[in-house]
Short mmCIF file of C-alpha atoms and ligand atoms in Angstrom, two decimals:
data_model
loop_
_atom_site.label_atom_id
_atom_site.label_comp_id
_atom_site.label_asym_id
_atom_site.label_seq_id
_atom_site.Cartn_x
_atom_site.Cartn_y
_atom_site.Cartn_z
CA UNK M 1 39.02 94.64 99.71
CA UNK M 2 42.35 94.09 97.82
CA UNK M 3 46.13 92.78 98.63
CA UNK M 4 49.01 95.40 98.78
CA UNK M 5 51.38 94.50 96.28
CA UNK M 6 54.23 93.25 98.26
CA UNK M 7 57.36 95.32 97.55
CA UNK M 8 55.72 98.92 96.79
CA UNK M 9 51.98 100.11 97.94
CA UNK M 10 51.22 101.69 94.38
CA UNK M 11 48.23 100.16 92.72
CA UNK M 12 45.55 100.42 90.26
CA UNK M 13 42.07 99.41 91.71
CA UNK M 14 39.75 98.18 88.93
CA UNK M 15 36.25 97.91 90.13
CA UNK M 16 34.43 95.28 87.98
CA UNK M 17 31.14 95.81 89.40
CA UNK M 18 31.44 99.28 87.92
CA UNK M 19 32.43 98.01 84.41
CA UNK M 20 29.30 95.92 84.44
CA UNK M 21 27.25 98.59 85.71
CA UNK M 22 28.16 100.61 82.85
CA UNK M 23 27.42 98.03 80.54
CA UNK M 24 24.08 97.69 81.96
CA UNK M 25 23.55 101.50 81.53
CA UNK M 26 24.39 101.20 77.60
CA UNK M 27 22.04 97.95 77.12
CA UNK M 28 19.05 99.77 78.90
CA UNK M 29 19.25 102.40 75.86
CA UNK M 30 19.64 100.08 73.23
CA UNK M 31 16.96 97.81 71.74
CA UNK M 32 17.01 93.87 71.76
CA UNK M 33 18.50 93.41 68.41
CA UNK M 34 21.17 95.56 68.92
CA UNK M 35 24.54 94.09 70.29
CA UNK M 36 26.93 95.74 72.50
CA UNK M 37 31.00 94.99 71.83
CA UNK M 38 33.21 95.71 74.82
CA UNK M 39 35.95 97.85 73.18
CA UNK M 40 38.89 96.64 75.08
CA UNK M 41 41.86 97.69 72.89
CA UNK M 42 45.08 98.93 74.74
CA UNK M 43 44.68 96.65 77.29
CA UNK M 44 41.24 97.59 78.30
CA UNK M 45 42.36 101.34 78.13
CA UNK M 46 44.56 100.55 80.83
CA UNK M 47 42.22 98.50 82.84
CA UNK M 48 43.11 94.92 81.77
CA UNK M 49 41.52 93.41 78.56
CA UNK M 50 41.40 89.83 79.79
CA UNK M 51 39.46 90.88 83.04
CA UNK M 52 37.20 93.73 81.62
CA UNK M 53 36.40 91.34 78.73
CA UNK M 54 35.02 88.69 81.39
CA UNK M 55 32.96 91.50 83.25
CA UNK M 56 31.44 92.72 80.29
CA UNK M 57 30.50 89.50 78.70
CA UNK M 58 29.13 88.33 81.99
CA UNK M 59 27.25 91.48 82.13
CA UNK M 60 25.66 91.42 78.44
CA UNK M 61 28.26 92.45 76.18
CA UNK M 62 28.02 90.42 72.73
CA UNK M 63 31.29 90.84 71.36
CA UNK M 64 34.66 92.20 71.86
CA UNK M 65 36.76 94.85 69.92
CA UNK M 66 40.27 95.54 69.94
CA UNK M 67 42.69 97.58 67.57
CA UNK M 68 45.27 94.71 66.51
CA UNK M 69 45.55 91.01 66.01
CA UNK M 70 48.16 90.52 68.69
CA UNK M 71 45.49 91.74 71.15
CA UNK M 72 42.93 89.44 69.68
CA UNK M 73 45.29 86.48 69.98
CA UNK M 74 45.92 87.27 73.66
CA UNK M 75 42.28 87.18 74.42
CA UNK M 76 41.32 83.99 72.58
CA UNK M 77 44.44 82.33 74.42
CA UNK M 78 43.09 83.33 77.68
CA UNK M 79 40.05 81.48 76.95
CA UNK M 80 37.65 83.75 75.34
CA UNK M 81 37.34 81.11 72.68
CA UNK M 82 33.85 81.63 70.91
CA UNK M 83 33.19 85.40 71.37
CA UNK M 84 33.03 87.46 68.28
CA UNK M 85 36.61 89.53 68.26
CA UNK M 86 36.65 92.29 65.95
CA UNK M 87 39.96 93.85 65.11
CA UNK M 88 39.08 97.67 64.57
CA UNK M 89 42.78 98.53 62.95
CA UNK M 90 43.93 97.10 59.59
CA UNK M 91 46.00 94.45 59.68
CA UNK M 92 49.07 92.67 57.69
CA UNK M 93 47.77 90.25 55.09
CA UNK M 94 50.84 88.00 55.96
CA UNK M 95 49.05 87.23 59.27
CA UNK M 96 45.87 85.76 57.41
CA UNK M 97 46.90 82.20 58.53
CA UNK M 98 46.57 83.14 62.21
CA UNK M 99 43.61 85.68 61.42
CA UNK M 100 41.66 82.43 60.37
CA UNK M 101 43.11 79.98 62.81
CA UNK M 102 41.94 82.15 65.58
CA UNK M 103 38.59 83.05 64.17
CA UNK M 104 39.40 86.75 64.35
CA UNK M 105 36.87 89.20 62.66
CA UNK M 106 38.97 91.73 60.80
CA UNK M 107 38.43 95.36 59.28
CA UNK M 108 39.15 95.59 55.67
CA UNK M 109 39.80 98.99 53.89
CA UNK M 110 39.83 97.93 50.17
CA UNK M 111 40.29 94.95 47.89
CA UNK M 112 44.09 94.73 48.09
CA UNK M 113 44.21 92.82 51.47
CA UNK M 114 42.42 89.80 49.80
CA UNK M 115 44.65 88.89 47.09
CA UNK M 116 47.72 89.48 49.28
CA UNK M 117 46.28 87.17 51.85
CA UNK M 118 45.49 84.57 49.30
CA UNK M 119 49.00 84.50 48.09
CA UNK M 120 50.49 84.50 51.46
CA UNK M 121 48.23 81.08 52.45
CA UNK M 122 49.50 79.78 48.95
CA UNK M 123 53.21 80.41 49.24
CA UNK M 124 53.20 79.27 53.12
CA UNK M 125 51.33 75.86 51.89
CA UNK M 126 48.28 76.77 54.14
CA UNK M 127 45.54 76.82 51.78
CA UNK M 128 44.01 73.83 53.58
CA UNK M 129 42.68 76.51 56.12
CA UNK M 130 40.01 77.73 53.82
CA UNK M 131 38.34 74.10 53.54
CA UNK M 132 36.86 74.52 56.82
CA UNK M 133 36.86 78.33 57.58
CA UNK M 134 36.35 81.44 56.00
CA UNK M 135 37.85 84.71 56.50
CA UNK M 136 35.25 87.14 58.31
CA UNK M 137 35.72 90.74 57.83
CA UNK M 138 33.72 94.07 58.25
CA UNK M 139 34.33 96.50 55.56
CA UNK M 140 35.26 100.29 56.96
CA UNK M 141 33.67 103.30 55.40
CA UNK M 142 35.31 106.78 55.79
CA UNK M 143 32.71 109.36 56.28
CA UNK M 144 34.73 111.89 57.69
CA UNK M 145 37.06 110.70 60.27
CA UNK M 146 39.80 110.84 57.58
CA UNK M 147 41.50 107.57 58.82
CA UNK M 148 40.68 104.35 57.13
CA UNK M 149 38.12 102.91 54.92
CA UNK M 150 36.31 103.47 51.32
CA UNK M 151 35.06 107.51 50.82
CA UNK M 152 32.49 107.09 47.95
CA UNK M 153 29.57 105.01 47.01
CA UNK M 154 31.02 104.43 43.68
CA UNK M 155 34.21 102.85 45.57
CA UNK M 156 31.74 100.75 47.47
CA UNK M 157 30.14 99.48 44.83
CA UNK M 158 33.11 98.53 42.94
CA UNK M 159 34.35 96.82 45.86
CA UNK M 160 30.85 94.86 46.51
CA UNK M 161 31.39 93.64 42.91
CA UNK M 162 34.97 92.40 43.04
CA UNK M 163 34.37 90.57 46.55
CA UNK M 164 31.89 88.16 44.76
CA UNK M 165 35.28 86.64 43.01
CA UNK M 166 36.82 85.79 46.88
CA UNK M 167 34.64 82.73 47.99
CA UNK M 168 36.48 82.07 50.65
CA UNK M 169 35.62 85.43 52.47
CA UNK M 170 32.35 85.96 54.49
CA UNK M 171 31.43 89.84 54.23
CA UNK M 172 29.88 89.97 57.58
CA UNK M 173 29.56 93.98 58.53
CA UNK M 174 30.34 97.40 57.59
CA UNK M 175 31.20 100.10 59.46
CA UNK M 176 32.38 103.87 60.13
CA UNK M 177 33.56 105.96 63.06
CA UNK M 178 32.20 109.63 64.00
CA UNK M 179 35.04 111.89 64.65
CA UNK M 180 33.01 114.65 66.59
CA UNK M 181 30.63 112.86 68.95
CA UNK M 182 33.02 113.03 71.61
CA UNK M 183 33.66 116.81 70.78
CA UNK M 184 33.66 119.15 67.97
CA UNK M 185 31.00 120.65 66.00
CA UNK M 186 27.51 118.53 66.13
CA UNK M 187 27.08 119.69 62.70
CA UNK M 188 29.83 117.43 61.67
CA UNK M 189 28.06 114.36 62.90
CA UNK M 190 24.98 115.12 60.30
CA UNK M 191 27.48 115.77 57.40
CA UNK M 192 28.94 112.07 58.38
CA UNK M 193 25.52 110.51 58.91
CA UNK M 194 24.64 111.78 55.29
CA UNK M 195 27.49 109.91 53.88
CA UNK M 196 26.86 106.85 56.04
CA UNK M 197 23.61 106.63 54.61
CA UNK M 198 24.85 107.29 50.95
CA UNK M 199 27.78 104.72 51.02
CA UNK M 200 25.83 101.85 52.64
CA UNK M 201 23.23 101.75 49.93
CA UNK M 202 26.05 100.05 47.96
CA UNK M 203 26.45 97.58 50.43
CA UNK M 204 24.70 94.22 49.46
CA UNK M 205 21.76 93.17 51.75
CA UNK M 206 23.59 89.97 53.02
CA UNK M 207 26.19 92.12 54.88
CA UNK M 208 24.36 92.01 58.30
CA UNK M 209 26.00 94.08 60.64
CA UNK M 210 25.72 97.78 59.87
CA UNK M 211 27.59 99.66 62.62
CA UNK M 212 28.44 103.28 63.53
CA UNK M 213 28.19 103.96 67.29
CA UNK M 214 30.96 104.46 69.69
CA UNK M 215 30.33 105.34 73.37
CA UNK M 216 29.52 108.84 72.42
CA UNK M 217 27.24 107.81 69.77
CA UNK M 218 25.39 105.26 71.37
CA UNK M 219 24.78 107.28 74.27
CA UNK M 220 23.80 110.64 72.96
CA UNK M 221 22.95 110.45 69.30
CA UNK M 222 21.01 107.36 68.62
CA UNK M 223 19.61 107.58 65.26
CA UNK M 224 17.30 105.42 62.91
CA UNK M 225 18.49 102.93 61.26
CA UNK M 226 20.00 101.96 64.72
CA UNK M 227 23.25 100.78 64.83
CA UNK M 228 23.62 96.92 64.95
CA UNK M 229 26.83 97.08 67.22
CA UNK M 230 27.40 99.81 69.81
CA UNK M 231 31.51 100.06 70.06
CA UNK M 232 31.43 100.63 73.53
CA UNK M 233 34.63 102.00 74.86
CA UNK M 234 35.47 104.96 77.41
CA UNK M 235 31.87 104.94 78.68
CA UNK M 236 32.39 101.20 79.80
CA UNK M 237 35.29 102.58 81.95
CA UNK M 238 32.87 104.90 83.48
CA UNK M 239 34.47 108.24 81.68
CA UNK M 240 32.63 110.67 79.81
CA UNK M 241 33.44 110.67 76.41
CA UNK M 242 33.68 114.62 76.29
CA UNK M 243 35.35 114.42 80.13
CA UNK M 244 32.12 116.10 81.63
CA UNK M 245 32.25 115.53 85.20
CA UNK M 246 29.60 113.84 86.52
CA UNK M 247 28.34 116.73 89.10
CA UNK M 248 27.43 118.40 85.64
CA UNK M 249 25.79 115.88 83.80
CA UNK M 250 24.22 113.39 86.50
CA UNK M 251 26.10 110.74 84.74
CA UNK M 252 24.84 107.27 85.90
CA UNK M 253 28.48 106.03 84.72
CA UNK M 254 30.86 104.73 87.45
CA UNK M 255 34.46 105.30 86.93
CA UNK M 256 36.04 101.61 87.43
CA UNK M 257 39.90 102.70 87.97
CA UNK M 258 41.27 104.28 91.39
CA UNK M 259 44.88 104.75 91.76
CA UNK M 260 46.20 104.18 95.29
CA UNK M 261 49.49 104.67 96.79
CA UNK M 262 50.99 105.08 100.49
CA UNK M 263 53.30 107.30 102.10
CA UNK M 264 56.67 105.80 102.08
CA UNK M 265 58.73 108.51 103.97
CA UNK M 266 57.69 111.55 105.96
CA UNK M 267 59.64 114.26 107.36
CA UNK M 268 59.33 117.91 109.08
CA UNK M 269 61.53 120.25 107.01
CA UNK M 270 62.37 123.97 108.07
CA UNK M 271 61.34 126.92 105.88
CA UNK M 272 63.88 127.48 102.95
CA UNK M 273 64.07 123.41 102.44
CA UNK M 274 64.50 122.99 98.62
CA UNK M 275 62.16 119.45 97.22
CA UNK M 276 63.02 117.62 94.04
CA UNK M 277 64.98 118.04 90.61
CA UNK M 278 66.13 121.34 89.85
CA UNK M 279 65.33 122.71 93.45
CA UNK M 280 62.31 124.57 92.06
CA UNK M 281 60.32 123.81 95.32
CA UNK M 282 61.14 126.07 98.36
CA UNK M 283 59.36 125.70 101.47
CA UNK M 284 58.03 128.89 102.46
CA UNK M 285 57.40 127.77 106.20
CA UNK M 286 57.99 124.68 108.25
CA UNK M 287 56.21 121.77 106.49
CA UNK M 288 55.63 118.24 106.78
CA UNK M 289 56.67 116.61 103.42
CA UNK M 290 55.91 113.26 102.44
CA UNK M 291 57.05 110.79 99.57
CA UNK M 292 55.12 108.89 97.56
CA UNK M 293 56.05 106.02 95.18
CA UNK M 294 54.63 106.85 91.93
CA UNK M 295 55.89 108.78 88.81
CA UNK M 296 56.06 109.57 85.25
CA UNK M 297 57.20 106.08 84.61
CA UNK M 298 53.83 105.33 85.76
CA UNK M 299 51.80 107.19 84.14
CA UNK M 300 51.62 110.18 86.63
CA UNK M 301 53.22 112.60 84.37
CA UNK M 302 55.08 115.71 84.98
CA UNK M 303 52.30 117.91 84.48
CA UNK M 304 50.15 116.56 86.85
CA UNK M 305 52.40 118.41 89.44
CA UNK M 306 49.17 120.80 90.02
CA UNK M 307 46.89 118.10 90.92
CA UNK M 308 46.64 117.34 94.58
CA UNK M 309 46.89 113.90 95.98
CA UNK M 310 44.25 113.00 98.56
CA UNK M 311 45.47 111.79 102.20
CA UNK M 312 42.98 111.34 104.89
CA UNK M 313 40.12 113.57 103.31
CA UNK M 314 42.66 116.28 102.49
CA UNK M 315 43.81 117.50 99.39
CA UNK M 316 47.75 117.54 99.41
CA UNK M 317 49.59 119.59 97.02
CA UNK M 318 52.45 117.76 95.00
CA UNK M 319 55.56 120.05 95.91
CA UNK M 320 58.66 120.04 93.17
CA UNK M 321 58.86 118.00 89.90
CA UNK M 322 57.42 114.78 89.74
CA UNK M 323 60.07 112.04 89.23
CA UNK M 324 60.54 109.00 87.18
CA UNK M 325 59.40 106.78 90.15
CA UNK M 326 58.33 109.29 93.04
CA UNK M 327 56.71 112.75 94.02
CA UNK M 328 56.90 114.48 97.04
CA UNK M 329 53.78 116.03 98.65
CA UNK M 330 52.98 118.76 101.56
CA UNK M 331 50.92 116.86 104.25
CA UNK M 332 48.57 119.55 106.65
CA UNK M 333 50.00 117.58 109.54
CA UNK M 334 52.18 114.78 110.67
CA UNK M 335 50.84 111.39 108.98
CA UNK M 336 52.76 108.21 109.32
CA UNK M 337 54.36 106.10 106.68
CA UNK M 338 51.76 103.39 105.45
CA UNK M 339 48.96 106.26 105.33
CA UNK M 340 46.89 105.66 102.14
CA UNK M 341 47.41 107.93 99.29
CA UNK M 342 44.90 108.58 96.44
CA UNK M 343 45.84 109.66 93.40
CA UNK M 344 42.67 108.96 91.33
CA UNK M 345 39.46 108.26 92.71
CA UNK M 346 37.64 108.96 96.20
CA UNK M 347 38.82 110.02 99.78
CA UNK M 348 35.81 110.89 101.98
CA UNK M 349 34.28 114.05 100.39
CA UNK M 350 36.75 114.48 98.04
CA UNK M 351 37.27 112.78 94.47
CA UNK M 352 40.14 113.10 92.11
CA UNK M 353 38.10 112.28 88.73
CA UNK M 354 40.19 111.21 85.39
CA UNK M 355 37.97 113.92 83.55
CA UNK M 356 39.05 116.75 86.20
CA UNK M 357 42.67 115.75 85.80
CA UNK M 358 42.42 115.54 82.00
CA UNK M 359 40.78 119.03 81.58
CA UNK M 360 43.38 120.78 83.90
CA UNK M 361 46.14 118.99 82.11
CA UNK M 362 45.10 119.45 78.72
CA UNK M 363 44.59 116.23 77.55
CA UNK M 364 41.53 113.65 77.54
CA UNK M 365 40.64 111.06 79.84
CA UNK M 366 41.14 108.24 77.58
CA UNK M 367 44.84 109.19 77.25
CA UNK M 368 45.62 109.32 81.13
CA UNK M 369 43.96 106.02 81.56
CA UNK M 370 45.71 104.38 78.94
CA UNK M 371 49.11 105.77 80.03
CA UNK M 372 49.12 104.15 83.46
CA UNK M 373 52.08 102.13 83.15
CA UNK M 374 52.68 98.11 83.30
CA UNK M 375 54.50 98.52 86.60
CA UNK M 376 51.47 99.55 88.61
CA UNK M 377 49.54 96.21 89.37
CA UNK M 378 46.04 95.93 88.74
CA UNK M 379 43.94 94.64 91.67
CA UNK M 380 40.46 93.67 90.84
CA UNK M 381 37.25 94.27 92.92
CA UNK M 382 34.53 91.95 92.37
CA UNK M 383 31.38 90.20 93.82
CA UNK M 384 32.41 87.24 92.68
CA UNK M 385 35.26 86.35 95.23
C1 LIG N 1 38.29 103.38 70.03
C2 LIG N 1 37.19 102.85 68.96
C3 LIG N 1 35.83 102.92 69.58
C4 LIG N 1 35.85 102.93 71.14
O1 LIG N 1 35.40 104.54 71.07
P1 LIG N 1 34.75 105.04 72.70
O2 LIG N 1 34.96 106.62 72.38
O3 LIG N 1 36.26 104.88 73.49
O4 LIG N 1 33.88 104.46 73.11
C5 LIG N 1 34.88 102.54 68.45
N1 LIG N 1 35.21 101.91 67.65
C6 LIG N 1 36.28 102.34 66.97
C7 LIG N 1 36.74 102.09 65.21
C8 LIG N 1 37.47 102.72 67.61
O5 LIG N 1 38.67 102.83 66.97
#
């Protein structure tokens, strides 16, 4: 199965087979001409960008998407040398030499970028880099997200005309992002869709890749013309974009991450014993109390203290406040030090599903997964080893 980390038993187990299964779930809904890009920003939503990239590409993903140039460079350096990597956020034009050197595809939201980038290459005596490479970019359109991108067909037309002056750039794609496909008014999807159709009329034919689908749009709102790329994020990790539970939706997605630890200390306490900071918890009767080495510094936040953890198929309440590095739980009976504690994932008949935790702590699955701290080692399950 997995190797326990040597000095602390807390770990995130990432099932790469689940990642591959989730890629195939989406591919089955797509046409052959559409490409799936695995969105692995924020270290693969906390799962580990390099490992998720490898698994997703092996299952049929055709490209990767990240948020920043630094994330993209990390992937190139880890051996993904030729696969397209799209940087979804805006980048600083002063990084132009590295963007071209690492063969990245960037997102542009206006003309400004090009003049500044060219100036930078000139100032730093790097113009020679343009002799055998072009700057590849996708133009972002803001159809209602209100984040980045051009907002009108007139702006797009002006951009299209002006960009012809830059013979060192390759305008490969154009894209937008829907703000309510993963929750919010569905009519807003139609509003954004109409804007998309209108704005893209001003995009030249030569721009090959036109895409608008994230997980939610890809899974639930396929439209014609299809999205040439599906930017597949949260569902890649097996989590429903709206945090609907699989029991309610019969979703075929498989969550990839579980978090487990072990009991490191156990004691029998008399009624009246107080537990943890603030002495807010007082045992009502004699109880078995165990200590688990995970806390808010690991991403197990103080507001998760209403979420029971799973021990030997039992749901055990967290007692008292969650500390930075440890938390205490009440056991139904004595269990020895070394007993497995499941914080996220399945234990017997019970499952702590990330969407269930999100719903009861007023957040979203995305935020919980991204918040799992660096200190928690990721252990990878795969059929290949
Ligand atoms: C993060 C992101 C995605 C992925 O979204 P999911 O909802 O996780 O599938 C797609 N496109 C853009 C522009 C993004 O920023």
